Short mmCIF file of C-alpha atoms in Angstrom, two decimals:
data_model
loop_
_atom_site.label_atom_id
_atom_site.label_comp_id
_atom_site.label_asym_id
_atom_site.label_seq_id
_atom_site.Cartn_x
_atom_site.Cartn_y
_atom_site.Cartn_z
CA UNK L 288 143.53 37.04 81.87
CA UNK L 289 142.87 38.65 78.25
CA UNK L 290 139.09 38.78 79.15
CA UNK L 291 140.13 40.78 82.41
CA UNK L 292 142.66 42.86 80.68
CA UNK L 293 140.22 43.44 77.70
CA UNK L 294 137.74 44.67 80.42
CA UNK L 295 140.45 46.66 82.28
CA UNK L 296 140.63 48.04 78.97
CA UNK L 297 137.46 49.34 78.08
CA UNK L 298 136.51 50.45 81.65
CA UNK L 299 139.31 53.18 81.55
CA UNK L 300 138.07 53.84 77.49
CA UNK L 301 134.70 54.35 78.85
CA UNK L 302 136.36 56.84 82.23
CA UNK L 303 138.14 58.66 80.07
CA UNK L 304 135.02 59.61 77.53
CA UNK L 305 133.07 60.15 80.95
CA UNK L 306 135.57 62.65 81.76
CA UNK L 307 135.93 64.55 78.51
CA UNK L 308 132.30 64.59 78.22
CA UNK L 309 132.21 66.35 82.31
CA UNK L 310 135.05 68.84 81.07
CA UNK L 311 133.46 69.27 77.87
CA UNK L 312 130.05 70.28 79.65
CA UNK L 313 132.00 72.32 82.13
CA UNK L 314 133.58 73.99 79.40
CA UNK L 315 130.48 74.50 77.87
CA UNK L 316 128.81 75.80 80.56
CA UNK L 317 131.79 78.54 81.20
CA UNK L 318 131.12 79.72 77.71
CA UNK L 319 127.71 79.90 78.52
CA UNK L 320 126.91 83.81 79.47
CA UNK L 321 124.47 84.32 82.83
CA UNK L 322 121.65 86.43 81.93
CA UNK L 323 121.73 90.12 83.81
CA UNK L 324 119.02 91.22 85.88
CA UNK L 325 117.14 93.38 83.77
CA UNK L 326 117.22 96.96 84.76
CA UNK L 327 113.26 97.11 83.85
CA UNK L 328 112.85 94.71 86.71
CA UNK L 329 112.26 96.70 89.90
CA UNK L 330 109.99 99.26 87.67
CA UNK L 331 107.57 96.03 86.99
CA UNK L 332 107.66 94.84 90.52
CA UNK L 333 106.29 98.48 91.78
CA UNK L 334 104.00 98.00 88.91
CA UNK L 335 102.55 94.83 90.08
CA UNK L 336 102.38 96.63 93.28
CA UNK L 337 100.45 99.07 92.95
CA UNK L 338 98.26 97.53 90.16
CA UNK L 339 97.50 94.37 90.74
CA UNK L 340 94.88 93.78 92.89
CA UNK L 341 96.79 90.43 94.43
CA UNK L 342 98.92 92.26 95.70
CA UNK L 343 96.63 94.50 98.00
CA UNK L 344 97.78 94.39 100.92
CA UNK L 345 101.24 94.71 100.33
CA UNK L 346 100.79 97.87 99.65
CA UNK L 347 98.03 97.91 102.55
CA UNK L 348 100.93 97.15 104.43
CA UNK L 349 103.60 99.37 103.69
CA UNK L 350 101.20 102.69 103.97
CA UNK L 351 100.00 101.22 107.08
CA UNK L 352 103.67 101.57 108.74
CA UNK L 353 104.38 104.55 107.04
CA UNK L 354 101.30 106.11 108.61
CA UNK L 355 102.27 104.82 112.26
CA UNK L 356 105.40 106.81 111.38
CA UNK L 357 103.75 110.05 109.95
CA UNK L 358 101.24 110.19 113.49
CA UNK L 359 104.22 109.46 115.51
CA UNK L 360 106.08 112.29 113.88
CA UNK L 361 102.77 114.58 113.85
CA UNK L 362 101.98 114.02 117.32
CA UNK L 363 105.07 114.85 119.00
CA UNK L 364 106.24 117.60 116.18
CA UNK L 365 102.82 119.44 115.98
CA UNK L 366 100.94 121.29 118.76
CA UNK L 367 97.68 120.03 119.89
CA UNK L 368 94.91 122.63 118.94
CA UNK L 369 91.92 122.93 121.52
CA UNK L 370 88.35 122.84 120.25
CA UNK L 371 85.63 120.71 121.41
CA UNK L 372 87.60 118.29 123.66
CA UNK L 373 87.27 120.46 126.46
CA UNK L 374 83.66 121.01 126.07
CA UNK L 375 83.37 117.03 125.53
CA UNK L 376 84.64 116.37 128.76
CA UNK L 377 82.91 119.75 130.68
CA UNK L 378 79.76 117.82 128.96
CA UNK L 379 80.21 114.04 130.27
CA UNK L 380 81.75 115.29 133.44
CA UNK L 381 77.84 116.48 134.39
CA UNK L 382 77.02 112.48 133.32
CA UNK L 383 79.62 111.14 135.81
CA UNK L 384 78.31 113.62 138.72
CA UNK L 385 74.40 112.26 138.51
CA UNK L 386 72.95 114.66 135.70
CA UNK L 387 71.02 112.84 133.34
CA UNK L 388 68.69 115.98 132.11
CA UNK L 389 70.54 116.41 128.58
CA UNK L 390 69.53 120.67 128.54
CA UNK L 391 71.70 120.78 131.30
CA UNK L 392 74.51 118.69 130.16
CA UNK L 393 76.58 121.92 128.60
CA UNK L 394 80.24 122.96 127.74
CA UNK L 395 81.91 126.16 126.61
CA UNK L 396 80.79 125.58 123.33
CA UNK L 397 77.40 125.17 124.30
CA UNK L 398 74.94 122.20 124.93
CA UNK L 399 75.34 118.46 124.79
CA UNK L 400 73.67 117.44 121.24
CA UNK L 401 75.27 113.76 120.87
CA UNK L 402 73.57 110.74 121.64
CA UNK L 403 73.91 108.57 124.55
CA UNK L 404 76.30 106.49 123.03
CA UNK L 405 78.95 109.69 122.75
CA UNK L 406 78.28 109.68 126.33
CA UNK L 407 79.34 106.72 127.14
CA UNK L 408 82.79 106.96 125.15
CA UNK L 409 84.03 109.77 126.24
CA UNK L 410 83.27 108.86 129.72
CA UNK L 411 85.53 106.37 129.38
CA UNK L 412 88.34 108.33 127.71
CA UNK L 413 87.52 111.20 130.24
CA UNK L 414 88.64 108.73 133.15
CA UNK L 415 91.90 107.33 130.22
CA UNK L 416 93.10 111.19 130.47
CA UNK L 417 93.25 111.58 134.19
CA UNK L 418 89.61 113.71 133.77
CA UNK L 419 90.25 115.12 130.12
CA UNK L 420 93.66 116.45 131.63
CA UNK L 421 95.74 114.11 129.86
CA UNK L 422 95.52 115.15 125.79
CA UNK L 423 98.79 113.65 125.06
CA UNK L 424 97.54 110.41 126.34
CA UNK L 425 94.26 111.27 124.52
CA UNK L 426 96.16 111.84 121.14
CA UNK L 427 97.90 108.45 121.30
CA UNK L 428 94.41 106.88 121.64
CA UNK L 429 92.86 108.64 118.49
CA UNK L 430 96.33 107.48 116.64
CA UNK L 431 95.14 103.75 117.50
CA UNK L 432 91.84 104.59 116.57
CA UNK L 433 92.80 106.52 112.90
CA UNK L 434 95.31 102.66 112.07
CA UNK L 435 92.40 100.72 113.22
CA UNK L 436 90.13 103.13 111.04
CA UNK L 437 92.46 102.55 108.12
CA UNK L 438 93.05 98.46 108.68
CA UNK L 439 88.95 98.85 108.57
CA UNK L 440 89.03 100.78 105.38
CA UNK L 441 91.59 98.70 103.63
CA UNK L 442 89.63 95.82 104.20
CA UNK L 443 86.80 97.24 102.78
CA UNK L 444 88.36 98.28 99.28
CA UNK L 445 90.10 95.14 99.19
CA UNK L 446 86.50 93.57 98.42
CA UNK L 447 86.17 94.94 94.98
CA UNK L 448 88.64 93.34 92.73
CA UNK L 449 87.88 96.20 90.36
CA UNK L 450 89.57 99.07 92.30
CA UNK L 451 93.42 99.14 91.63
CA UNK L 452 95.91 99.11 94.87
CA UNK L 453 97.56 102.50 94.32
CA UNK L 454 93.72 103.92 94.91
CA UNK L 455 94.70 103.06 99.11
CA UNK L 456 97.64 106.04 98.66
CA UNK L 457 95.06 108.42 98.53
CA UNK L 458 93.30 107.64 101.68
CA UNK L 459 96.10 108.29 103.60
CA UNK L 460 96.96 111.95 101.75
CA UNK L 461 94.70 113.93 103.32
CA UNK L 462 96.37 116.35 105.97
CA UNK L 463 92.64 117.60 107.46
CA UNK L 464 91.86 114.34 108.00
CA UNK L 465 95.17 113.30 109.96
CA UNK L 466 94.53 116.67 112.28
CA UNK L 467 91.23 116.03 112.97
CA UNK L 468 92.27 112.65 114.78
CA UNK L 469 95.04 112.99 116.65
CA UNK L 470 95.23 117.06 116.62
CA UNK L 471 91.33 117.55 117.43
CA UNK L 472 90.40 114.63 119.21
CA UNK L 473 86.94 114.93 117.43
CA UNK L 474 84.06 112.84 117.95
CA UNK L 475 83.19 112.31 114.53
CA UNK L 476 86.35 109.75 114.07
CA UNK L 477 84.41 107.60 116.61
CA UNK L 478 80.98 107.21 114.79
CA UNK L 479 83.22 106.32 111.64
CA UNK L 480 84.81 103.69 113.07
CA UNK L 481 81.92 101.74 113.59
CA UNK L 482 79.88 102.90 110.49
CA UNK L 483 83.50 101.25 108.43
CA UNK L 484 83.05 98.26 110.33
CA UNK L 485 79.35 98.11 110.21
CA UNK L 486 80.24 98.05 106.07
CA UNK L 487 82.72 95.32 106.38
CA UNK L 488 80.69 93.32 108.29
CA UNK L 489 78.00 93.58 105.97
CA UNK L 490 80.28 92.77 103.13
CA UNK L 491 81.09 89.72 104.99
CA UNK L 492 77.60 88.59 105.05
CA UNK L 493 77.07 89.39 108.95
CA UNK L 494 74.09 91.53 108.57
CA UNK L 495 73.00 91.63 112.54
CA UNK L 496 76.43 92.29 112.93
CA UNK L 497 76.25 95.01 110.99
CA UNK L 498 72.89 96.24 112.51
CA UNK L 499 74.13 96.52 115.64
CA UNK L 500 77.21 98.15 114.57
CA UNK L 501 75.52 100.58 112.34
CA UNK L 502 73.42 101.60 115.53
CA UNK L 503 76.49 101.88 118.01
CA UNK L 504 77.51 104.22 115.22
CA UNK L 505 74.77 106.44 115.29
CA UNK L 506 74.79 106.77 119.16
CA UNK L 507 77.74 108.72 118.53
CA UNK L 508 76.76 111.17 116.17
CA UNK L 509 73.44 110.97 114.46
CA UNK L 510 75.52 112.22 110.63
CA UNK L 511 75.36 108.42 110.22
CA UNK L 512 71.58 108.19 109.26
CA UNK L 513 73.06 109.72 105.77
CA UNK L 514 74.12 106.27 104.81
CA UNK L 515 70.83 104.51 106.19
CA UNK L 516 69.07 104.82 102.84
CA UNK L 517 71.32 103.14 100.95
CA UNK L 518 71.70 100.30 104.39
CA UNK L 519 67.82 100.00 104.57
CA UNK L 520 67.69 99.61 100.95
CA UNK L 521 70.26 97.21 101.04
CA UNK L 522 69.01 94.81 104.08
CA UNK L 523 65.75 95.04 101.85
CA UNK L 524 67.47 92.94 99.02
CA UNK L 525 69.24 90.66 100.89
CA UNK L 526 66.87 90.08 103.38
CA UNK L 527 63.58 90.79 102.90
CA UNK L 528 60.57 92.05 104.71
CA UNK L 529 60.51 89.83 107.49
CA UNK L 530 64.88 90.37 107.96
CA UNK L 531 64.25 93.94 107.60
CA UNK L 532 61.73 94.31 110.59
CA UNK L 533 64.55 92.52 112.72
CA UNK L 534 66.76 93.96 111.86
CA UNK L 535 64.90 97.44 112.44
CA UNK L 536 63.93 96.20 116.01
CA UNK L 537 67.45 95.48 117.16
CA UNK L 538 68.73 99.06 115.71
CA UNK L 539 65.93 100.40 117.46
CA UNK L 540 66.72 98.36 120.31
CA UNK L 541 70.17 99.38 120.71
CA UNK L 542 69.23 102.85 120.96
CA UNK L 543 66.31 102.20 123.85
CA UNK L 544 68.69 100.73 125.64
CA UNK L 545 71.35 103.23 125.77
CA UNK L 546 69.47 105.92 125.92
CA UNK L 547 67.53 104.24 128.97
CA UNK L 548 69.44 106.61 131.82
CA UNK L 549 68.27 109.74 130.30
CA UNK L 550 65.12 108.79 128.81
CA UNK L 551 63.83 107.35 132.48
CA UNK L 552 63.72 110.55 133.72
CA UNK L 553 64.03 113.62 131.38
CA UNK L 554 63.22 112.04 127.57
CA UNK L 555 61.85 114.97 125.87
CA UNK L 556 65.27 116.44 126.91
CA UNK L 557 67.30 113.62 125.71
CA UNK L 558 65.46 113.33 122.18
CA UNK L 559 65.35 117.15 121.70
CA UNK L 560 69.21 117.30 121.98
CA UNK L 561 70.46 114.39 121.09
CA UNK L 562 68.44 114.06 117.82
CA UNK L 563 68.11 118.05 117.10
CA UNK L 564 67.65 117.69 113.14
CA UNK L 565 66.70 121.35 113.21
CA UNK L 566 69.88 122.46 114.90
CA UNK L 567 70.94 125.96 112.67
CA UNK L 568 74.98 126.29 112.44
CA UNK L 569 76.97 128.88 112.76
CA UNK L 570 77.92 131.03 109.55
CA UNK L 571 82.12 131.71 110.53
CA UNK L 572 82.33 128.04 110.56
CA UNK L 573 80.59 127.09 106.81
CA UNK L 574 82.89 125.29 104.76
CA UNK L 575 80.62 124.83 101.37
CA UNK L 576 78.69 127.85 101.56
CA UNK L 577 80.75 130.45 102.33
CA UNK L 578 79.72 132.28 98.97
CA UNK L 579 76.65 132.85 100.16
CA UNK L 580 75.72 135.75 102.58
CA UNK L 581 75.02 134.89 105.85
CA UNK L 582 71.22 136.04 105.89
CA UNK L 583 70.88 133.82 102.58
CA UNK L 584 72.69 130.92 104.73
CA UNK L 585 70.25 131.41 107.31
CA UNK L 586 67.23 131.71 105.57
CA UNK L 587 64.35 128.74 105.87
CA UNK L 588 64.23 129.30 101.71
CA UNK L 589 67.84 127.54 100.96
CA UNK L 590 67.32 124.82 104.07
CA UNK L 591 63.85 124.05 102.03
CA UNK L 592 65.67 124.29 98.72
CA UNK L 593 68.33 121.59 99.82
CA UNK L 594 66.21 118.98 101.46
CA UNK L 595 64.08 119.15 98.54
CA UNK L 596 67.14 118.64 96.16
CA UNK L 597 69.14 115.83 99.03
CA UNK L 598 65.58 113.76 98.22
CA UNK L 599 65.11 114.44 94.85
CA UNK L 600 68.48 113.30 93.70
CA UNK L 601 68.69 110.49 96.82
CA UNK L 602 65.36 109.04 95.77
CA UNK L 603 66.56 109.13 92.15
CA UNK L 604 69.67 107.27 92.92
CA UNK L 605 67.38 104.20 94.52
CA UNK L 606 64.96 104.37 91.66
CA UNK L 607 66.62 104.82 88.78
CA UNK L 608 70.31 103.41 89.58
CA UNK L 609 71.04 100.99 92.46
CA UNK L 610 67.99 99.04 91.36
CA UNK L 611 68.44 98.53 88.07
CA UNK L 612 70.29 96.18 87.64
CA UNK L 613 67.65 94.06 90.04
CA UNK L 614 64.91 94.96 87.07
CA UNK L 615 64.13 98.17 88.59
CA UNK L 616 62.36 99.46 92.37
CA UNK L 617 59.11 97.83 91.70
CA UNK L 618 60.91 94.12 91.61
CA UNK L 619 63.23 94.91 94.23
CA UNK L 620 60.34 95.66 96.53
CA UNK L 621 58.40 92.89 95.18
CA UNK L 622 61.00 90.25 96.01
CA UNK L 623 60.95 91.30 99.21
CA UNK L 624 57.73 90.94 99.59
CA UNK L 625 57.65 87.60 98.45
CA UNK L 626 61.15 85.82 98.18
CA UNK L 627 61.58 83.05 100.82
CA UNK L 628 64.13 82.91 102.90
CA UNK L 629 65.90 80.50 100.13
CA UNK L 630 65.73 82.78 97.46
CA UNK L 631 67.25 86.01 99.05
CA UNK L 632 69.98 84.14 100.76
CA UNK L 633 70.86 82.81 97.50
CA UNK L 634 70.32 86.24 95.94
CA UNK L 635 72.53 87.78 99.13
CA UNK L 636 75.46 85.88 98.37
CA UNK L 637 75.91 87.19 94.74
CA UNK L 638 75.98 90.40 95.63
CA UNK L 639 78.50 91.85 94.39
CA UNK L 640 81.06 94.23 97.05
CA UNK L 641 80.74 97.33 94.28
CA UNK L 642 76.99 97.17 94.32
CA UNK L 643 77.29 97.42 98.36
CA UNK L 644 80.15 100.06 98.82
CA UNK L 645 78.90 102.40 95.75
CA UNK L 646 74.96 102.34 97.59
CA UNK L 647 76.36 103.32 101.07
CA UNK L 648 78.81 105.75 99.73
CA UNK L 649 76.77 107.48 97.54
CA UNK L 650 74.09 107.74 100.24
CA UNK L 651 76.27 109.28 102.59
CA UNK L 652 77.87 111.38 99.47
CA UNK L 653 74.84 112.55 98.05
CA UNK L 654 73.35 113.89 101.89
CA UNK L 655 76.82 116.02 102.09
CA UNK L 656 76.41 117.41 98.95
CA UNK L 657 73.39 118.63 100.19
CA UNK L 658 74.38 119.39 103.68
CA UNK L 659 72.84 122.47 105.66
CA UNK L 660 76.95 123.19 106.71
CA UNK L 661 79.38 121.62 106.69
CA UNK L 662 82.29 122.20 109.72
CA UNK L 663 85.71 121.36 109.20
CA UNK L 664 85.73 117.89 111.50
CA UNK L 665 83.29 116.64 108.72
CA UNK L 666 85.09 116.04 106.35
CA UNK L 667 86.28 112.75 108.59
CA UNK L 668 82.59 111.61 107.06
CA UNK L 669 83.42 111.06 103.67
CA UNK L 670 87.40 111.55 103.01
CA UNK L 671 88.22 107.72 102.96
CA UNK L 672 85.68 107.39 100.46
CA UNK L 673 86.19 109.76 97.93
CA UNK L 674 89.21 107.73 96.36
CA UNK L 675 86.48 104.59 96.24
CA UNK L 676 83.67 106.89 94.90
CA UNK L 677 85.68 108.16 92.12
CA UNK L 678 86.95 105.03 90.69
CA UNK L 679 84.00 104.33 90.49
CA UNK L 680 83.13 106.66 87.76
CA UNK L 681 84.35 107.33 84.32
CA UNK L 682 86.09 110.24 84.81
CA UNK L 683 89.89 110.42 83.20
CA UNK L 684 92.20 109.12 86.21
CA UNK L 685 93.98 112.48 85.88
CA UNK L 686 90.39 114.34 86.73
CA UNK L 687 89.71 112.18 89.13
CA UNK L 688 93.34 113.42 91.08
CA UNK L 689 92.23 117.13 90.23
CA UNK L 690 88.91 116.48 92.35
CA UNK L 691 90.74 114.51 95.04
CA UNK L 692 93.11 117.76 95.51
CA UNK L 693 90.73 120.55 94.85
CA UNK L 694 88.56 118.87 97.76
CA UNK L 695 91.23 118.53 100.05
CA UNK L 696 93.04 122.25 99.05
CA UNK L 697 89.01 123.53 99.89
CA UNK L 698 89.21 121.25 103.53
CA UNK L 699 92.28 123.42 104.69
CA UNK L 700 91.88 126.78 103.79
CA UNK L 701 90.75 128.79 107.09
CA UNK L 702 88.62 130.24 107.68
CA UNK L 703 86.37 129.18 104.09
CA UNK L 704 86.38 131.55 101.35
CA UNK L 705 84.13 131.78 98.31
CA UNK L 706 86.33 130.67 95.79
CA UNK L 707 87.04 127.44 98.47
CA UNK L 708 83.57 126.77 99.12
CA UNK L 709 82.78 127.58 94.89
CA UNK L 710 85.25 124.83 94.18
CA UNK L 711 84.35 122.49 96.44
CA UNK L 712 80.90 122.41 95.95
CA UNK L 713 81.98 122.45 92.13
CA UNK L 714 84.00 119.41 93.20
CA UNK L 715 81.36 117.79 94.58
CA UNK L 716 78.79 118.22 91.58
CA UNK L 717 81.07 116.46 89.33
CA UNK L 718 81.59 113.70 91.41
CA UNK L 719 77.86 113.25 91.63
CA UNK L 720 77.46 113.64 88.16
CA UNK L 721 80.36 110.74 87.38
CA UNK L 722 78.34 108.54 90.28
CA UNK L 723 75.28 108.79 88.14
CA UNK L 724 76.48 107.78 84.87
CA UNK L 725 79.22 105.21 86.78
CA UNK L 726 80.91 102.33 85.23
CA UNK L 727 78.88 100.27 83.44
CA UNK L 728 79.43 101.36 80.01
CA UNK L 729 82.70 100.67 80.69
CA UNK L 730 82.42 97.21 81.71
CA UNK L 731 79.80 96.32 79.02
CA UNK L 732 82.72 97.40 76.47
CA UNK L 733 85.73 95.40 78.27
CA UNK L 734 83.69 92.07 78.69
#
């Protein structure tokens, strides 16, 4: 009985510590202050945001519903201009009705001078718009066309690791560029498309993929051969002489086969129009040299002048800068030559996504730089790049803002004046300087 008792005993000794100690550390936890949420808190998150590159395409995604909302709004709050899309439709209309002799494929605006491949997609969207009647209809297409452009693009400067989120706000700034999509209904969006996802699919290491993308692309508008420098030079390193002949073939290919309705029965006529390199535009519609008069425009002296300096500074570019790092042209070209099939995989897939984008821009860049004219719906062949291209350089991220909205102020003022064609071509020449002496200073320093 003592031994239970002296057991009882203890047991309620030992309950009662067990319960002082609980209140104690309940006490002790009241006393205990809870840390406030920092007010600094939502300032780093936006931080993270738009700076670190993990968190891409969270930003990716919240411009990407802001734009559906902004080409909603523009669509149904801002009149529809007419330009070409009447003319587009005039033009395929003859296609649909038997015509296949391209001089007499024509529209109010003039002659058909598109490849097959625009042929073939307006022909559809002609037949989409109840015969080109239907713009609204038309307009809600080129809004799914501009987000898939975009999804495209976003993919593209998610690649390099180097270029900061908050650089995807300014692709989606640009008023001229939302206008000439869903306001215009321009062709030049089209050819885009597939030269963006000709680049992704490179980047992804799909290179007939890309080939045959990168032709459908220029069977819409022929502006895309600006980037083929920079794409043949790049096929070159990764794969080689033998890769680069098929891959040549099937661009080549692509466009035999297309063109195969006209070409069967009127092909001087097809490849006079639809490949007119010495097509001379109007002056009233010159958006970089509007300085100039328009017998100076006109003149064979400047057209001379600016292929000359489009090649000089092009050829430069391949020479002197997107080979080097490779030990210069003369081993690029020599591994082509003679690298197996082992070697320039293994060379392809360390390749790095800057080396890729900053070739193909630049390409494209350098040729509008140099451009004959340039029309208002082309500046849909360059404006998602400019925010890539200039991060790309070593310009103070303040300049690089300036050029971003000088280049866009000189895209909307209408019709061109001197002081907007002075600035933009001023714009331009900066950029191409900064693309020259590019990054790698930089880099050398940081690592």
């Amino acid at each position: 009985m003592a031994t239970i008792k002296s057991r009882s005993t203890a047991a309620a000794s030992s309950g009662q510590r067990e319960h002082h100690g609980l209140h104690h550390h309940q006490h002790s936890q009241s006393e205990t202050p809870s840390k406030p949420l920092s007010i600094l808190r939502p300032i780093k998150l936006v931080q993270e945001l738009l700076f670190n590159h993990a968190h891409i395409w969270k930003l990716a995604s919240l411009l990407f519903l802001f734009e559906v909302l902004l080409n909603i709004v523009i669509i149904k709050k801002i009149a529809y201009t007419e330009i070409d899309w009447k003319a587009y439709m005039q033009e395929v209309s003859g296609y649909l009705n038997g015509e296949t002799n391209y001089m007499k494929l024509r529209g109010d605006t003039g002659p058909l001078v598109y490849p097959a491949g625009f042929v073939y997609v307006y022909s559809a969207l002609y037949y989409l718009t109840d015969l080109g009647k239907d713009i609204l209809t038309g307009q809600w297409m080129f809004m799914g066309l501009y987000l898939v452009t975009l999804g495209v693009v976003f993919s593209i400067y998610s690649k390099d690791k180097s270029v900061p989120p908050y650089v995807l706000i300014f692709v989606c700034l640009s008023r001229r560029l939302h206008s000439i999509y869903v306001l215009r209904l321009f062709n030049d969006p089209v050819a885009m498309f597939f030269m963006y996802a000709a680049t992704l699919a490179f980047l992804h290491k799909r290179w007939t993929l890309s080939s045959i993308l990168f032709s459908l692309a220029v069977s819409i508008k022929m502006n895309i051969l600006l980037f083929f420098p920079a794409f043949g030079f790049l096929i070159w390193q990764t794969q080689g002489i033998v890769g680069t002949i098929f891959q040549l073939i099937i661009m080549v290919l692509i466009q035999v086969l297309l063109s195969l309705p006209f070409t069967l029965t009127y092909p001087e006529s097809y490849l006079r129009k639809a490949f007119e390199f010495s097509r001379i535009f109007e002056y009233k519609w010159t958006v970089n040299w509007r300085f100039l008069d328009e017998k100076t425009f006109l003149s064979n002296e400047l057209s001379k002048l600016l292929l000359a300096g489009h090649f000089i500074v092009l050829f430069s570019f391949v020479f002197l800068r997107w080979s080097r790092s490779e030990g210069g042209i003369v081993a690029v070209v020599l591994r082509g030559l003679t690298a197996t099939k082992t070697v320039l995989s293994i060379h392809a897939q360390y390749m790095k996504p800057n080396h890729v984008l900053t070739a193909l821009f630049t390409s494209n860049f350098i040729g509008i730089v140099f451009a004959r004219s340039l029309h208002y719906q082309f500046y849909a062949w360059y404006s998602m790049t400019l925010p890539y291209l200039l991060w790309q350089t070593r310009l103070p991220v303040m300049v690089r803002v300036l050029l971003l909205a000088v280049i866009e102020w000189s895209w909307n003022v209408f019709p061109a004046t001197p002081a907007s064609s002075q600035a933009l071509l001023g714009s331009h020449l900066v950029i191409l300087a900064g693309l020259w002496v590019g990054r790698s200073s930089l880099r050398a320093k940081r690592d």
